[in-house]
Amino acid sequence: MLVSLKEVLPEKGRAVGAFDVVGLEWAEAVLEGAEALGLPVILSVAPHLGGPPLPALAPGLRHLAQAARVPVALHLDHGRTLEEVVEALRLGFTGVMLDGSHLPLEENIRLSRMAVVVARVFGAGVEGEVGVVPGHYGPGEDGGEAPLYTDPLEAERYLAETGVDALAVSVGTRHGLYKGPIRLNLPLLGRLSLLPVPLVLHGASGLGPEDYRALVQGGVRKINLYADLALEAARALRGVPGESYLDLMAGMKEALKGLAMARMRLWWG
């Protein structure tokens, strides 16, 4: 069933999976895994990752979410402009992220506040971000950028002046496929967990089970995943026997379903 972002965000001690999908096959795999476990899930779409244009993809995702036997939120990930947010809401998304983290705090607050006003008209939830999770997708990644950690005082002001429903924070993770050791700032996460909204983790690929457990226990309640899914899809497509398109898609879906289920079990606890 299709529900709002707020309806799938759990209490502290658990995290809901938000899986960035670039096609309907990916979405089907994630939903099959969520149904097998009986867990809520978020289907996210990040336009910068590619895939079909939002107006083409959204109707199929809405159909799948409405038909699912578990609660499903349909979420815009990393919306960079208010126009992108409004488009997603008009297409039936039940959650949106206005990512103004790269902007001065005052501008981030202004745009996020406007996104909240518009989203409320549609009955949708809003995610914001304070601090910058570094990294990107594509050739030449080295993971060398330093994270701009979330300032708890800035986050507190941002929440008070915007009214967002969830907050993405920067505590040491990186987007994409990065190299080098992962250094999570768990003491910072402990401070941020005192904020009055669910915390969101971006850049979750490449982490181990103990990292995930520490993050969830530390207050993270929504975890985004893309890079690990993309790697799993590529591995599956290379390893599927046969040459038919249907065989390839079936093999990829089964691999993605397995990965999604493993993460959902770990994050939900």
mmCIF file of C-alpha atoms in Angstrom, residues 10-195:
data_model
loop_
_atom_site.group_PDB
_atom_site.id
_atom_site.type_symbol
_atom_site.label_atom_id
_atom_site.label_comp_id
_atom_site.label_asym_id
_atom_site.label_seq_id
_atom_site.Cartn_x
_atom_site.Cartn_y
_atom_site.Cartn_z
ATOM 1 C CA PRO A 10 10.173 3.672 12.666
ATOM 2 C CA GLU A 11 10.906 4.382 16.291
ATOM 3 C CA LYS A 12 14.525 4.620 17.459
ATOM 4 C CA GLY A 13 16.375 1.335 17.377
ATOM 5 C CA ARG A 14 15.238 0.449 13.856
ATOM 6 C CA ALA A 15 15.829 1.862 10.386
ATOM 7 C CA VAL A 16 13.686 1.569 7.279
ATOM 8 C CA GLY A 17 15.439 0.850 3.989
ATOM 9 C CA ALA A 18 15.254 3.494 1.254
ATOM 10 C CA PHE A 19 16.447 1.944 -1.994
ATOM 11 C CA ASP A 20 17.272 4.178 -4.961
ATOM 12 C CA VAL A 21 15.814 2.447 -8.023
ATOM 13 C CA VAL A 22 16.573 3.262 -11.667
ATOM 14 C CA GLY A 23 13.906 1.069 -13.253
ATOM 15 C CA LEU A 24 10.792 -0.950 -12.530
ATOM 16 C CA GLU A 25 12.735 -4.226 -12.323
ATOM 17 C CA TRP A 26 14.746 -2.821 -9.413
ATOM 18 C CA ALA A 27 11.555 -1.678 -7.705
ATOM 19 C CA GLU A 28 9.916 -5.078 -8.155
ATOM 20 C CA ALA A 29 12.935 -6.797 -6.596
ATOM 21 C CA VAL A 30 12.922 -4.506 -3.553
ATOM 22 C CA LEU A 31 9.177 -4.855 -3.042
ATOM 23 C CA GLU A 32 9.292 -8.651 -3.313
ATOM 24 C CA GLY A 33 11.953 -8.655 -0.614
ATOM 25 C CA ALA A 34 9.964 -6.318 1.646
ATOM 26 C CA GLU A 35 6.837 -8.430 1.236
ATOM 27 C CA ALA A 36 8.727 -11.629 2.034
ATOM 28 C CA LEU A 37 9.894 -10.033 5.298
ATOM 29 C CA GLY A 38 6.659 -8.183 6.038
ATOM 30 C CA LEU A 39 8.525 -4.893 6.442
ATOM 31 C CA PRO A 40 7.780 -1.340 5.290
ATOM 32 C CA VAL A 41 10.092 0.070 2.651
ATOM 33 C CA ILE A 42 10.871 3.224 0.686
ATOM 34 C CA LEU A 43 11.289 3.309 -3.078
ATOM 35 C CA SER A 44 13.523 6.290 -3.817
ATOM 36 C CA VAL A 45 14.295 7.956 -7.119
ATOM 37 C CA ALA A 46 17.360 10.188 -7.453
ATOM 38 C CA PRO A 47 17.180 11.934 -10.856
ATOM 39 C CA HIS A 48 20.950 12.465 -11.019
ATOM 40 C CA LEU A 49 21.510 8.684 -11.104
ATOM 41 C CA GLY A 50 19.900 8.363 -14.531
ATOM 42 C CA GLY A 51 17.153 6.034 -15.641
ATOM 43 C CA PRO A 52 13.808 7.019 -17.187
ATOM 44 C CA PRO A 53 12.567 10.584 -16.690
ATOM 45 C CA LEU A 54 10.466 11.021 -13.580
ATOM 46 C CA PRO A 55 7.153 11.469 -15.459
ATOM 47 C CA ALA A 56 7.759 8.156 -17.247
ATOM 48 C CA LEU A 57 8.868 6.181 -14.191
ATOM 49 C CA ALA A 58 6.468 7.519 -11.564
ATOM 50 C CA PRO A 59 3.212 5.881 -12.804
ATOM 51 C CA GLY A 60 4.780 2.419 -12.737
ATOM 52 C CA LEU A 61 6.256 2.947 -9.289
ATOM 53 C CA ARG A 62 2.912 4.192 -7.954
ATOM 54 C CA HIS A 63 1.172 1.124 -9.361
ATOM 55 C CA LEU A 64 3.681 -1.230 -7.747
ATOM 56 C CA ALA A 65 3.526 0.603 -4.406
ATOM 57 C CA GLN A 66 -0.270 0.650 -4.326
ATOM 58 C CA ALA A 67 -0.417 -3.082 -5.048
ATOM 59 C CA ALA A 68 2.208 -4.028 -2.441
ATOM 60 C CA ARG A 69 1.182 -5.961 0.662
ATOM 61 C CA VAL A 70 3.383 -3.818 2.917
ATOM 62 C CA PRO A 71 3.529 -0.049 3.519
ATOM 63 C CA VAL A 72 5.557 1.658 0.784
ATOM 64 C CA ALA A 73 6.586 5.303 0.541
ATOM 65 C CA LEU A 74 7.575 6.749 -2.833
ATOM 66 C CA HIS A 75 10.351 9.271 -2.248
ATOM 67 C CA LEU A 76 12.279 11.843 -4.279
ATOM 68 C CA ASP A 77 15.947 11.604 -3.281
ATOM 69 C CA HIS A 78 18.257 14.627 -3.593
ATOM 70 C CA GLY A 79 15.796 17.045 -5.138
ATOM 71 C CA ARG A 80 17.975 20.046 -5.905
ATOM 72 C CA THR A 81 15.300 22.637 -6.697
ATOM 73 C CA LEU A 82 11.806 23.483 -5.554
ATOM 74 C CA GLU A 83 10.654 22.801 -9.115
ATOM 75 C CA GLU A 84 11.890 19.183 -8.889
ATOM 76 C CA VAL A 85 10.100 18.772 -5.584
ATOM 77 C CA VAL A 86 6.822 20.130 -6.947
ATOM 78 C CA GLU A 87 7.048 17.872 -10.009
ATOM 79 C CA ALA A 88 7.511 14.798 -7.826
ATOM 80 C CA LEU A 89 4.587 15.749 -5.611
ATOM 81 C CA ARG A 90 2.330 16.246 -8.621
ATOM 82 C CA LEU A 91 3.371 12.814 -9.899
ATOM 83 C CA GLY A 92 2.219 11.221 -6.649
ATOM 84 C CA PHE A 93 5.382 10.917 -4.570
ATOM 85 C CA THR A 94 4.608 10.694 -0.860
ATOM 86 C CA GLY A 95 7.954 12.000 0.339
ATOM 87 C CA VAL A 96 10.478 14.475 -1.046
ATOM 88 C CA MET A 97 13.992 15.533 -0.180
ATOM 89 C CA LEU A 98 14.959 19.146 -0.747
ATOM 90 C CA ASP A 99 18.743 18.913 -0.675
ATOM 91 C CA GLY A 100 20.032 22.376 0.088
ATOM 92 C CA SER A 101 23.053 21.107 2.009
ATOM 93 C CA HIS A 102 25.460 22.701 -0.479
ATOM 94 C CA LEU A 103 23.883 26.125 0.071
ATOM 95 C CA PRO A 104 24.391 28.648 2.874
ATOM 96 C CA LEU A 105 22.298 27.684 5.883
ATOM 97 C CA GLU A 106 19.878 30.597 5.454
ATOM 98 C CA GLU A 107 19.115 29.610 1.849
ATOM 99 C CA ASN A 108 18.800 25.958 2.803
ATOM 100 C CA ILE A 109 16.269 26.945 5.454
ATOM 101 C CA ARG A 110 14.327 29.166 3.053
ATOM 102 C CA LEU A 111 13.981 26.514 0.342
ATOM 103 C CA SER A 112 13.230 23.724 2.799
ATOM 104 C CA ARG A 113 10.514 25.767 4.479
ATOM 105 C CA MET A 114 8.880 26.335 1.088
ATOM 106 C CA ALA A 115 9.115 22.622 0.278
ATOM 107 C CA VAL A 116 7.355 21.791 3.556
ATOM 108 C CA VAL A 117 4.517 24.215 2.802
ATOM 109 C CA VAL A 118 3.949 22.688 -0.637
ATOM 110 C CA ALA A 119 4.322 19.081 0.529
ATOM 111 C CA ARG A 120 1.707 19.553 3.238
ATOM 112 C CA VAL A 121 -0.846 20.372 0.537
ATOM 113 C CA PHE A 122 -0.198 16.943 -0.968
ATOM 114 C CA GLY A 123 -0.068 15.135 2.372
ATOM 115 C CA ALA A 124 3.592 14.235 1.791
ATOM 116 C CA GLY A 125 6.607 14.258 4.089
ATOM 117 C CA VAL A 126 9.831 16.212 3.645
ATOM 118 C CA GLU A 127 13.459 15.277 4.282
ATOM 119 C CA GLY A 128 16.151 17.930 4.566
ATOM 120 C CA GLU A 129 19.908 17.842 5.017
ATOM 121 C CA VAL A 130 22.425 19.797 7.085
ATOM 122 C CA GLY A 131 26.093 19.034 6.548
ATOM 123 C CA VAL A 132 27.529 17.479 3.387
ATOM 124 C CA VAL A 133 28.043 13.779 2.676
ATOM 125 C CA PRO A 134 30.891 13.800 0.124
ATOM 126 C CA GLY A 135 31.409 11.569 -2.893
ATOM 127 C CA HIS A 136 29.794 11.063 -6.271
ATOM 128 C CA TYR A 137 29.046 8.370 -8.829
ATOM 129 C CA GLY A 138 31.140 7.784 -11.904
ATOM 130 C CA PRO A 139 34.743 7.475 -13.140
ATOM 131 C CA GLY A 140 37.545 9.029 -11.166
ATOM 132 C CA GLU A 141 36.129 8.566 -7.674
ATOM 133 C CA ASP A 142 38.777 8.371 -5.023
ATOM 134 C CA GLY A 143 36.765 9.215 -1.939
ATOM 135 C CA GLY A 144 39.322 11.834 -0.975
ATOM 136 C CA GLU A 145 36.931 14.621 -0.062
ATOM 137 C CA ALA A 146 36.540 15.330 3.621
ATOM 138 C CA PRO A 147 32.969 15.239 4.959
ATOM 139 C CA LEU A 148 31.398 18.451 6.168
ATOM 140 C CA TYR A 149 30.014 17.098 9.399
ATOM 141 C CA THR A 150 26.583 18.186 10.559
ATOM 142 C CA ASP A 151 26.762 20.953 13.139
ATOM 143 C CA PRO A 152 24.232 20.137 15.897
ATOM 144 C CA LEU A 153 23.463 23.805 16.527
ATOM 145 C CA GLU A 154 22.857 24.471 12.825
ATOM 146 C CA ALA A 155 20.693 21.363 12.643
ATOM 147 C CA GLU A 156 18.649 22.495 15.633
ATOM 148 C CA ARG A 157 18.047 25.902 14.060
ATOM 149 C CA TYR A 158 17.223 24.326 10.692
ATOM 150 C CA LEU A 159 14.600 22.041 12.225
ATOM 151 C CA ALA A 160 13.015 24.829 14.248
ATOM 152 C CA GLU A 161 12.656 27.060 11.182
ATOM 153 C CA THR A 162 11.606 24.501 8.552
ATOM 154 C CA GLY A 163 9.426 21.815 10.116
ATOM 155 C CA VAL A 164 10.876 18.961 8.032
ATOM 156 C CA ASP A 165 9.931 15.413 8.997
ATOM 157 C CA ALA A 166 13.384 13.815 8.723
ATOM 158 C CA LEU A 167 16.966 15.062 8.639
ATOM 159 C CA ALA A 168 19.872 13.660 6.639
ATOM 160 C CA VAL A 169 23.122 14.060 8.553
ATOM 161 C CA SER A 170 26.812 13.769 7.758
ATOM 162 C CA VAL A 171 28.668 11.559 10.247
ATOM 163 C CA GLY A 172 31.493 10.106 8.148
ATOM 164 C CA THR A 173 29.889 8.140 5.306
ATOM 165 C CA ARG A 174 30.372 8.938 1.602
ATOM 166 C CA HIS A 175 28.268 8.626 -1.508
ATOM 167 C CA GLY A 176 29.324 6.158 -4.166
ATOM 168 C CA LEU A 177 32.130 3.621 -4.296
ATOM 169 C CA TYR A 178 34.902 5.161 -2.256
ATOM 170 C CA LYS A 179 38.286 3.897 -1.202
ATOM 171 C CA GLY A 180 39.994 4.000 2.150
ATOM 172 C CA PRO A 181 38.840 3.312 5.697
ATOM 173 C CA ILE A 182 35.413 4.323 6.954
ATOM 174 C CA ARG A 183 35.591 6.576 9.997
ATOM 175 C CA LEU A 184 32.170 7.029 11.541
ATOM 176 C CA ASN A 185 31.759 9.891 13.985
ATOM 177 C CA LEU A 186 29.547 8.078 16.469
ATOM 178 C CA PRO A 187 29.911 10.671 19.263
ATOM 179 C CA LEU A 188 28.511 13.277 16.856
ATOM 180 C CA LEU A 189 25.682 10.935 15.940
ATOM 181 C CA GLY A 190 24.908 10.598 19.638
ATOM 182 C CA ARG A 191 24.482 14.368 19.912
ATOM 183 C CA LEU A 192 22.385 14.541 16.757
ATOM 184 C CA SER A 193 20.120 11.727 17.984
ATOM 185 C CA LEU A 194 18.758 14.144 20.590
ATOM 186 C CA LEU A 195 17.133 16.179 17.807
#
